[in-house]
Coordinates of C-alpha atoms and ligand atoms in Angstrom, one line a residue:
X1 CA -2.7 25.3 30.5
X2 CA -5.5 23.2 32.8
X3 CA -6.4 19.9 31.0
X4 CA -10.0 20.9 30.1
X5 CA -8.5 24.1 28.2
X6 CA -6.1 22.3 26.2
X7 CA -8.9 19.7 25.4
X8 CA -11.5 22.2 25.1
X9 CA -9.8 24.5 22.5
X10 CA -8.4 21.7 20.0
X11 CA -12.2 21.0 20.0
X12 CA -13.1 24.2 18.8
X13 CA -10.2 24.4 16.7
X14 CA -11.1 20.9 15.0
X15 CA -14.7 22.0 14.8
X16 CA -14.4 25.5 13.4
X17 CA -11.4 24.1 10.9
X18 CA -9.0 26.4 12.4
X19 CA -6.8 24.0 13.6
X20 CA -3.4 23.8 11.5
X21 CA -2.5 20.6 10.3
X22 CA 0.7 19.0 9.6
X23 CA 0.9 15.9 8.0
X24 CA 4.1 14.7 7.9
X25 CA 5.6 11.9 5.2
X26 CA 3.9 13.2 1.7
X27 CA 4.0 9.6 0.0
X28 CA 1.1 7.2 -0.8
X29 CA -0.7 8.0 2.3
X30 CA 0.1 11.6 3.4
X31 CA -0.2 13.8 0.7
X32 CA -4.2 12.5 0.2
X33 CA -4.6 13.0 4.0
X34 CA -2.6 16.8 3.9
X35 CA -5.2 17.2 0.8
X36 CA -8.1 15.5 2.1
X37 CA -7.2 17.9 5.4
X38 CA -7.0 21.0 3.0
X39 CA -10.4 20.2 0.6
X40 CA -12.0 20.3 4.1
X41 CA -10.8 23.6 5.5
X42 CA -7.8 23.7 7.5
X43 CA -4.6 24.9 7.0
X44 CA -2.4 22.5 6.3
X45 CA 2.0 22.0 5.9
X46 CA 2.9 18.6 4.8
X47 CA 6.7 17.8 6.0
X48 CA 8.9 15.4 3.9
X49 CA 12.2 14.4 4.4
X50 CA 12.9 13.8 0.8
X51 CA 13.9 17.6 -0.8
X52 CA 13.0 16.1 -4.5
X53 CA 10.0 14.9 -3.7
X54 CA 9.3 18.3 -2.0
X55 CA 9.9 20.0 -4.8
X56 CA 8.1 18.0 -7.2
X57 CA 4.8 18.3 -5.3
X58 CA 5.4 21.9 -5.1
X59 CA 5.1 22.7 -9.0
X60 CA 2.1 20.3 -8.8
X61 CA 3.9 16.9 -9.6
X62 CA 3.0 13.7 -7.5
X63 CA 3.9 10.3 -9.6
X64 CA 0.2 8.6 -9.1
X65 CA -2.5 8.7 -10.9
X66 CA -4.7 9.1 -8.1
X67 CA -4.3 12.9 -7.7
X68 CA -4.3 14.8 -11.0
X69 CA -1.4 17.6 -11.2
X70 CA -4.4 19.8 -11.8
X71 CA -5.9 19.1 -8.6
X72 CA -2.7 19.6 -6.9
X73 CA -1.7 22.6 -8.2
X74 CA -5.3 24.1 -7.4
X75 CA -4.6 23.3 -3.5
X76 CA -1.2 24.8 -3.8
X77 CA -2.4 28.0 -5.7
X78 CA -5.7 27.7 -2.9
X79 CA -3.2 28.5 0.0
X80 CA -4.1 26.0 2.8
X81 CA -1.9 23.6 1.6
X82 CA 1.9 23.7 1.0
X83 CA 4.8 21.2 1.3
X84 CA 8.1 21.9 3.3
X85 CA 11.3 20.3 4.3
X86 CA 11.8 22.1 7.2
X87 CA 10.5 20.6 10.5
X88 CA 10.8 24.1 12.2
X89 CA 6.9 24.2 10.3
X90 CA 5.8 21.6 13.3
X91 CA 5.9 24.9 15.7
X92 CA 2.7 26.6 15.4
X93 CA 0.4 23.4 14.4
X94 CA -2.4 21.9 16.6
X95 CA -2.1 18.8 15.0
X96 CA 0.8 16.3 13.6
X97 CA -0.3 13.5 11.8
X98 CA 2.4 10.7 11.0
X99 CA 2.6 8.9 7.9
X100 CA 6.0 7.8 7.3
X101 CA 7.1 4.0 5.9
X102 CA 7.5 0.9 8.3
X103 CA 9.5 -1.2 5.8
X104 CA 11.2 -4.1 7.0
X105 CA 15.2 -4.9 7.5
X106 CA 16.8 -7.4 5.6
X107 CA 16.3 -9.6 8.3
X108 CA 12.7 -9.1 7.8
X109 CA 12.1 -7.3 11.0
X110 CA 10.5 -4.1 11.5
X111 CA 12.2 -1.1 10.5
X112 CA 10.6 1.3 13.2
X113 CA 13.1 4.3 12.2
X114 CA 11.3 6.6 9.8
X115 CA 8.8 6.7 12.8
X116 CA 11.3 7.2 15.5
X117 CA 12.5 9.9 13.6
X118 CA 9.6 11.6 12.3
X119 CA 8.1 11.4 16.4
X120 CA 11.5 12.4 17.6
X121 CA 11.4 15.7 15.6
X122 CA 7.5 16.0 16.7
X123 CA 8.4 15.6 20.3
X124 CA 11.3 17.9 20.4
X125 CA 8.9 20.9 19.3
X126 CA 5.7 19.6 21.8
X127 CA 3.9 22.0 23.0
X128 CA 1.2 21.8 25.3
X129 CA -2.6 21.3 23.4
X130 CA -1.4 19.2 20.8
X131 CA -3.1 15.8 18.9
X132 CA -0.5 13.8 17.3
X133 CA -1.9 11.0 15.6
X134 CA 0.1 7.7 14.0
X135 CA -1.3 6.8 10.7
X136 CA 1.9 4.1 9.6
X137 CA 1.5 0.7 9.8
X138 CA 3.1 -0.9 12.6
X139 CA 3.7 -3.7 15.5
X140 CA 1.1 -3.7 18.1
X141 CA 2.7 -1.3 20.8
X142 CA 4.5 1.0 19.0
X143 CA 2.0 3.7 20.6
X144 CA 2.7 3.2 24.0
X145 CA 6.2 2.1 24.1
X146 CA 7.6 4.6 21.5
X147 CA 5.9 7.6 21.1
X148 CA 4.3 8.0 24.6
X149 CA 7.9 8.0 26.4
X150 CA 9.2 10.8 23.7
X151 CA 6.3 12.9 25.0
X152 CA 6.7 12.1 28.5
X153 CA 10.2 13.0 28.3
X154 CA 9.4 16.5 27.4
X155 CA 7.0 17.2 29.5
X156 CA 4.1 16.4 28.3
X157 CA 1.2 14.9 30.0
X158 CA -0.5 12.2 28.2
X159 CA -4.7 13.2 27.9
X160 CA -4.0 16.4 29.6
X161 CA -1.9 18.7 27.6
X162 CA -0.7 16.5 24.9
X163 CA -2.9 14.2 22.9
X164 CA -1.5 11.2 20.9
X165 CA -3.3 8.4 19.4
X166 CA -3.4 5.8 16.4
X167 CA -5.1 5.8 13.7
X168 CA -4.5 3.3 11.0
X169 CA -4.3 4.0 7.3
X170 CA -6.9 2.3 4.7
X171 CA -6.5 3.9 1.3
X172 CA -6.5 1.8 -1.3
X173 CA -4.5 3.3 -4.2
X174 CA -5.7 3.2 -7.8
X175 CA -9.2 2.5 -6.4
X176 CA -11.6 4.8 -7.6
X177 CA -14.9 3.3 -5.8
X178 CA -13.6 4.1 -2.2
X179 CA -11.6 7.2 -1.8
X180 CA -9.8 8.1 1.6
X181 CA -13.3 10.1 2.4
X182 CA -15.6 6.4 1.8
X183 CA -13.2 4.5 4.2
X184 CA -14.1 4.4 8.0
X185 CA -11.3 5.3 10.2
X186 CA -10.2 3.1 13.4
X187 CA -9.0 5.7 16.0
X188 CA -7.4 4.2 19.5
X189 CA -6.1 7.0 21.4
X190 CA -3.3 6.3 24.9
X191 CA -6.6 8.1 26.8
X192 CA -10.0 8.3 26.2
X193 CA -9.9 12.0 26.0
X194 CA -7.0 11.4 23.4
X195 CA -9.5 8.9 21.1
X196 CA -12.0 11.5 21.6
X197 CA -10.3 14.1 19.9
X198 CA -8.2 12.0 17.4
X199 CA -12.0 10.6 16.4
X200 CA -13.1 14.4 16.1
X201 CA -11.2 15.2 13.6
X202 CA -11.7 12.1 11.7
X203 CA -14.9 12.9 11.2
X204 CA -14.5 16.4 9.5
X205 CA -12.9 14.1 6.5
X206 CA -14.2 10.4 6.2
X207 CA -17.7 8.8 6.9
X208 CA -17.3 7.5 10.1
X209 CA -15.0 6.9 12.9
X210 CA -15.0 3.4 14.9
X211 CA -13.5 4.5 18.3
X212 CA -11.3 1.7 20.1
X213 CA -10.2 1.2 23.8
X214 CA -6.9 1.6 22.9
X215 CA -3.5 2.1 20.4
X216 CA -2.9 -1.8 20.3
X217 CA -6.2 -2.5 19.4
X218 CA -6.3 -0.1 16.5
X219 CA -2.5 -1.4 15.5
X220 CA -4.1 -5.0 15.6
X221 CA -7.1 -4.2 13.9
X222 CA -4.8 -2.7 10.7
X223 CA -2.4 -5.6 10.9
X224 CA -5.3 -8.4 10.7
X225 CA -6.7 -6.7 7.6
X226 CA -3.6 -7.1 6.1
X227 CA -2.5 -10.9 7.3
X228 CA -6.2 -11.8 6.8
X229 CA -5.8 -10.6 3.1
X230 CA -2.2 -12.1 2.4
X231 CA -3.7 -15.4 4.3
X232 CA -6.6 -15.6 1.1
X233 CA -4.0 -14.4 -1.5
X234 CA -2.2 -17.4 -0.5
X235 CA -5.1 -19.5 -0.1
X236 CA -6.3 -18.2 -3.4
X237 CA -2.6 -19.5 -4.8
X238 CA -2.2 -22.7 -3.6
X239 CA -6.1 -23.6 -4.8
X240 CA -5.0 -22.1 -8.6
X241 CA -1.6 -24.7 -8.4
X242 CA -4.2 -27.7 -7.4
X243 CA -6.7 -26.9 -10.2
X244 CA -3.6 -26.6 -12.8
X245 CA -2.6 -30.4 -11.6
X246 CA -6.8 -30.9 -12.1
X247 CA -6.9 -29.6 -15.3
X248 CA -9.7 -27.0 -13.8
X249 CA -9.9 -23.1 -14.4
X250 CA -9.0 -21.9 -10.7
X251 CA -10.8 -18.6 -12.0
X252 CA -13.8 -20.4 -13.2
X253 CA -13.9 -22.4 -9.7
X254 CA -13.3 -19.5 -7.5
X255 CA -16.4 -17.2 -9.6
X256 CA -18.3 -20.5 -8.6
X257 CA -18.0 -20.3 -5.6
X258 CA -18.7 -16.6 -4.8
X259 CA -22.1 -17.3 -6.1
X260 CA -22.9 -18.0 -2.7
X261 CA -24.3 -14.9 -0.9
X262 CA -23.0 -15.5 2.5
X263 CA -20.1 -16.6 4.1
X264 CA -17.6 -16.6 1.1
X265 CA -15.3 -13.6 0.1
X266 CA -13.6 -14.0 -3.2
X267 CA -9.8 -13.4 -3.3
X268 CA -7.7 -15.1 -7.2
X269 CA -4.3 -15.7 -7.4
X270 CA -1.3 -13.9 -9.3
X271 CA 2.3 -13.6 -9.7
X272 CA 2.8 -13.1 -5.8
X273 CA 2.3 -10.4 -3.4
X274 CA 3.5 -7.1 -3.7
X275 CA 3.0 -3.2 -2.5
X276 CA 3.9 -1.6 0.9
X277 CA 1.9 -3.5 2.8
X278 CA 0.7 -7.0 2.1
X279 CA 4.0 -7.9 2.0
X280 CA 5.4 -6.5 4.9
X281 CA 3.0 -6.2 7.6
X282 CA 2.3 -9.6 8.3
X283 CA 6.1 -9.7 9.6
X284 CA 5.2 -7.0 11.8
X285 CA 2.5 -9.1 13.7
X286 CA 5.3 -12.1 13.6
X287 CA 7.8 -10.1 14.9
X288 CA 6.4 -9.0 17.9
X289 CA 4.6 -12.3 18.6
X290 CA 8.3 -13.8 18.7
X291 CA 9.0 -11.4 21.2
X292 CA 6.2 -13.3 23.0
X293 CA 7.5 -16.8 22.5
X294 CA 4.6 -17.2 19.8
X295 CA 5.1 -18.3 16.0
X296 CA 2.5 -16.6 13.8
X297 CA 1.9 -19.8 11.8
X298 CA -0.4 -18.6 8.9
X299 CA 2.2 -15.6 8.4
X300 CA 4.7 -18.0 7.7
X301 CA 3.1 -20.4 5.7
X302 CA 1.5 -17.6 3.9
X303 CA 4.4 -15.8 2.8
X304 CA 5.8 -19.4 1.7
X305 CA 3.2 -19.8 -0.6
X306 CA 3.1 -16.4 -2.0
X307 CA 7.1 -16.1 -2.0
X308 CA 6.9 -19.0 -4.8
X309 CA 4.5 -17.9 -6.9
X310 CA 7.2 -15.7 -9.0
X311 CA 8.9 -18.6 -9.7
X312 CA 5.9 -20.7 -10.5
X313 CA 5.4 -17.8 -13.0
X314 CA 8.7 -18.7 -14.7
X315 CA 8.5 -22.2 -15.0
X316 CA 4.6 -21.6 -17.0
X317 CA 6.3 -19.4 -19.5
X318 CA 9.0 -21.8 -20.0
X319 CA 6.9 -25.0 -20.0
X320 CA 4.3 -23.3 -22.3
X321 CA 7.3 -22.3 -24.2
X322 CA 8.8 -25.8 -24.0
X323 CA 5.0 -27.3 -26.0
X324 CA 5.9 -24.9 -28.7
X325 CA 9.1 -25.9 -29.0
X326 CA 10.7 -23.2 -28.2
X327 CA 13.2 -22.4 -25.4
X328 CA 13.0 -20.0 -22.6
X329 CA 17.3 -19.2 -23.5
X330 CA 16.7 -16.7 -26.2
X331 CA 13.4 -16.1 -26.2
X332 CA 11.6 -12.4 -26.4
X333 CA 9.1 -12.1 -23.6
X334 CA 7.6 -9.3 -23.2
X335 CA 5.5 -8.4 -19.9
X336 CA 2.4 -6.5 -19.1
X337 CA 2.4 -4.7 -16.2
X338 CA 5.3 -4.3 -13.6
X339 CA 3.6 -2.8 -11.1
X340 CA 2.3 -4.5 -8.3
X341 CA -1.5 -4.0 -8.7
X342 CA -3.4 -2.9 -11.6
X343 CA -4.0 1.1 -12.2
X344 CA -1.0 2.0 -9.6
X345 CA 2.4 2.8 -10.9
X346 CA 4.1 1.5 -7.6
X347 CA 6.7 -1.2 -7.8
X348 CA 7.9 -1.7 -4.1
X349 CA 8.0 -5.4 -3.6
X350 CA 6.3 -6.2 -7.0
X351 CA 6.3 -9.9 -8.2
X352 CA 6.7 -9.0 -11.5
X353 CA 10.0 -8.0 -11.4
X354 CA 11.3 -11.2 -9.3
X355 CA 9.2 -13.0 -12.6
X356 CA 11.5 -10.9 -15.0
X357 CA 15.1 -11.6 -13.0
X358 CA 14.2 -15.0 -13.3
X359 CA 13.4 -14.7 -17.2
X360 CA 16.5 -12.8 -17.8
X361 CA 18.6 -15.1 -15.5
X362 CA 17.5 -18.3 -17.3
X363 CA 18.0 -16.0 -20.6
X364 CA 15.1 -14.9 -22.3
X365 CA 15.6 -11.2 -23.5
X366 CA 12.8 -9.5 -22.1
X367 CA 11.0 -6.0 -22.6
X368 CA 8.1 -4.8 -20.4
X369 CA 4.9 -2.3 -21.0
X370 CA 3.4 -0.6 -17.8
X371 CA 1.5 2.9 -19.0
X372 CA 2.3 3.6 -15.1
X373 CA 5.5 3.0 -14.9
X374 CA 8.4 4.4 -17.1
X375 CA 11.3 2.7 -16.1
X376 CA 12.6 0.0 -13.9
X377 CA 15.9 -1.6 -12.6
X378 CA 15.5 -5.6 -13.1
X379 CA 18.6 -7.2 -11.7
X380 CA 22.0 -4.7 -13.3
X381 CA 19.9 -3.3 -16.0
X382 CA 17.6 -0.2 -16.6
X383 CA 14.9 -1.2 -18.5
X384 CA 12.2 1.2 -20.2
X385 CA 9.2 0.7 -20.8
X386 CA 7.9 0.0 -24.5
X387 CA 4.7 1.0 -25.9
X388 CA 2.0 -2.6 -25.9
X389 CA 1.4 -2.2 -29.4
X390 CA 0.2 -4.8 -31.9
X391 CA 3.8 -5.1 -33.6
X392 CA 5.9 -5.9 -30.1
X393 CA 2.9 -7.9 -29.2
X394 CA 2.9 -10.0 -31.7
X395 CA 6.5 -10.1 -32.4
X396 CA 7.1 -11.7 -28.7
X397 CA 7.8 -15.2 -28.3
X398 CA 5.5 -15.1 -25.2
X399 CA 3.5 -11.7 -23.3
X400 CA 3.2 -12.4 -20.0
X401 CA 0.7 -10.6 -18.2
X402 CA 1.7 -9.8 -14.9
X403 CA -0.2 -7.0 -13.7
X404 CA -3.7 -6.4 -15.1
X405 CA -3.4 -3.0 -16.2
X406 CA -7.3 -1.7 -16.7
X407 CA -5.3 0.3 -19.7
X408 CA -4.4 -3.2 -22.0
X409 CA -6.6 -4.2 -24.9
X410 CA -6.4 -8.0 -23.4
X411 CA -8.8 -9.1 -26.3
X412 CA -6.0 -7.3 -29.3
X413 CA -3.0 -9.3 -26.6
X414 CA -5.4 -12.4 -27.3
X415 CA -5.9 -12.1 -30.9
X416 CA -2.5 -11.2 -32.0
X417 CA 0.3 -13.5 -29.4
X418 CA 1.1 -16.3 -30.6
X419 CA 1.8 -17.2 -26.7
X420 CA 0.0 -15.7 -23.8
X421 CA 0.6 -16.8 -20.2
X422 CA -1.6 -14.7 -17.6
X423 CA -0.9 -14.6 -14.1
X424 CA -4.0 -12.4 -13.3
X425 CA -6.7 -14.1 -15.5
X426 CA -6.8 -10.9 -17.3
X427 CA -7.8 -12.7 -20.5
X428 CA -10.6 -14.6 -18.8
X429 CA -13.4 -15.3 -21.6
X430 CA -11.6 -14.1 -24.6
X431 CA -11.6 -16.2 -27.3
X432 CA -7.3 -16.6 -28.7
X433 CA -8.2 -17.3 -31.8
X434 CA -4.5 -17.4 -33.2
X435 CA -2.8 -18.2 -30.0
X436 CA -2.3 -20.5 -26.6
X437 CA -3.2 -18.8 -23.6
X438 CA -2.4 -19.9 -19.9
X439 CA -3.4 -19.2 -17.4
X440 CA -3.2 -19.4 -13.4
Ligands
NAD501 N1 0.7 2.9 0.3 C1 -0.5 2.4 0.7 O1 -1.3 1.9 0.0 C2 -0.7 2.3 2.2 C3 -2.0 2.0 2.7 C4 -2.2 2.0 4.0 C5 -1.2 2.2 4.9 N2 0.1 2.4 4.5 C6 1.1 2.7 5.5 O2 1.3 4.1 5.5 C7 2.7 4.4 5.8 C8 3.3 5.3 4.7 O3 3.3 4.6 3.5 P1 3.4 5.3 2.1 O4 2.9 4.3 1.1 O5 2.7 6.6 2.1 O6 5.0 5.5 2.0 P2 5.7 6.4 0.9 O7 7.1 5.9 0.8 O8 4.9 6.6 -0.3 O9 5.8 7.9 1.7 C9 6.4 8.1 2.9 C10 7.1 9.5 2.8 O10 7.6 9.7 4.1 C11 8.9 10.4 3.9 N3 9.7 10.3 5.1 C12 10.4 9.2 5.5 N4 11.0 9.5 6.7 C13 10.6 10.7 7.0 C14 10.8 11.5 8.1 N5 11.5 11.1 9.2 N6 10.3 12.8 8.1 C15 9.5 13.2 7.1 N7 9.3 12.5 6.0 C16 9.8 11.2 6.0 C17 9.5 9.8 2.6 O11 10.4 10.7 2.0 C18 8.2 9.6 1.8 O12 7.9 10.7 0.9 C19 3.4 3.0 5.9 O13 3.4 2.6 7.3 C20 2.5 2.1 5.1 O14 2.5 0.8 5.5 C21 0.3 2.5 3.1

């Protein structure tokens, strides 16, 4: 197949929407892509690795509340979506998206496997006239130095009968305002011809496409977002700690200050960071700038401040404990929220379970409410989650809000507590008429 073919009929295929699509990794990310993909037209197969989660989304099921089983089931019963272990499904697509995790090691370096595999089992079925695009978050090269040679090695020739770029992933899960569809995509393909096409089919799906020179810039681009936001978050952090010492409202201070119309962005502090990404991609960026004899400075001193933060969390609820006269061994402290932003039910890396080890391990018997999430593993034990209703609310010793959950009645936690501590400043401007409130 000439070059100018292989181009020229993926660009028919994109624009007519008979392409097939394969989106492979059906977490967070993927499965509103696949569906995204699907709402818009094309056929789609979304690939996972994990046979439960396969099966799950097949009767409809997907664990956040961002895609209604309703919604899911209607694509199903539609036809131009389904979900699949089997790889062999790679074999007739036009296009392979791949959206599988980039976790980190213990070590805190990149964990590059779930990519390695998931382009392994892409490359092993290339055929000429194929886009594969790289939506996972990862180290600035990953493009070029992984995924181009597994191509190469079969044959393929990079911009002339095989197509790969990277396109960074933006959602922002449990926001309602901007969708996949309201978020502009970055698209750096290895070619021009491959950015080209990549940015094609973008733009069947989301409101604009910002083309880039190259992989690295988009990998960059996605990894400064991230660093630039975990930068503030500590920033935001280390200013709430100072104003505690001050006496001042950090919240009140920082609302202030984003009166100012230019120049400013707001960012407040928590319990610490959390999620997929915040917490891990900044190491990415480190990682690789070692490999370059650099030390990424604000990544370090970043993730020091944030790393603290559960433990700051601790010592409030004992200390606020400790005016009462009460002690943190034997207290009841129940928690609101265990996910690791509000209105998501995902717990990877969430502070508020490092705040709840750290309860349980000084001794405080703890309980937890999250509408999102039904059960978690703190430390050895299972824990389920309890209803935040007025009687364990105001049986606690202390509620300690630790993610703000737009599903709490903050002003009922206010009224009836006879000890709040809030690490979100979810009770900001409600009177406690019968309690002590803290907060960050
Ligand atoms: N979650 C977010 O909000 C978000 C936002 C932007 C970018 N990202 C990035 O997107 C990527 C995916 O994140 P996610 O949150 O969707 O992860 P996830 O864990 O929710 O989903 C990943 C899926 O990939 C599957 N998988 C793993 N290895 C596989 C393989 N070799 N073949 C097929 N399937 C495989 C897993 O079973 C899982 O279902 C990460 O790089 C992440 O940093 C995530």
């Amino acid at each position: 197949m000439s070059s100018h073919d292989a181009r020229g009929q993926l660009v028919d295929a994109i624009q007519d929407r008979t392409a097939r699509v394969a989106v492979i990794g059906q977490g967070y990310v993927g499965l509103p892509l696949a569906l995204e993909f699907s709402r818009a037209g094309y056929s789609v197969v979304g690939i996972d690795a994990d046979p439960d989660r396969v099966a799950a989304i097949t009767v409809g099921q997907y664990p956040t509340h961002d895609i209604p089983s309703e919604t899911l089931q209607a694509l199903l019963d539609g036809g131009r979506y389904r979900v699949t272990t089997d790889f062999a499904a790679i074999e007739d697509r036009d296009i392979v998206v791949i959206c599988v995790p980039t976790p980190l090691r213990k070590s805190r370096d990149p964990d590059i496997s779930f990519v390695a595999a998931a382009a392994s089992e892409v490359a092993s079925r290339f055929r000429p006239g194929q886009l594969v695009v790289l939506e996972s978050t990862t180290y600035p090269g990953t493009t070029d130095e992984l995924l181009v040679p597994l191509f190469e090695a079969r044959g393929a020739r990079i911009g002339a009968d095989c197509f790969l770029a990277f396109s960074p992933e933006r959602i922002d899960p449990g926001n309602a305002t901007f969708k996949m569809k309201d978020i502009p995509k970055i698209v750096g393909g290895v070619t021009e011809a491959c950015t080209r096409l990549a940015a094609l089919l973008y733009r069947q799906i989301v409101v604009s496409v910002r083309e880039v020179s190259s992989p690295a810039v988009a990998e960059l681009a996605k990894l400064y977002e991230n660093v630039f936001r975990n930068v503030n978050i500590a920033l935001a952090n280390e200013f709430a700690l100072m104003c505690r010492r001050l006496g001042v409202s950090s919240r009140e201070v920082i609302d202030a200050a984003a009166t100012k119309p230019f120049g400013f962005l707001p960012f407040y502090p928590g319990p610490g960071i959390g999620g997929h990404c915040i917490a891990v991609d900044p190491f990415y960026l480190a990682w690789k700038m070692r490999l370059n004899g650099y030390e990424a400075r604000f990544v370090h001193l970043a993730d020091e401040i944030n790393a603290a933060m559960p433990g700051y969390v601790v010592q409030l609820v004992s200390e606020a404990l400790n005016e009462r006269q009460r002690c943190l061994n034997g207290a009841r402290v129940l928690a609101l929220g265990v996910a690791y932003k509000r209105a998501v039910g995902d717990t990877r890396e969430s502070p508020a379970l490092e705040v709840l080890h750290g309860l349980r391990q000084r001794g405080a018997a703890v309980s937890y409410a999250d509408p999102y999430v039904p059960s978690v593993v703190i430390g050895d034990a299972e824990f389920k989650a309890v209803p935040a209703s007025d009687e364990n609310i105001a049986a606690a010793d202390c509620v300690v809000v630790l993610t703000d959950h737009p599903d709490f009645d903050y002003a009922r936690v206010s009224e009836l507590a006879s000890l709040v501590v809030d690490s979100r400043n979810a009770t900001w401007g409600i009177p406690a008429p019968h309690g002590r409130v803290v907060r960050l």
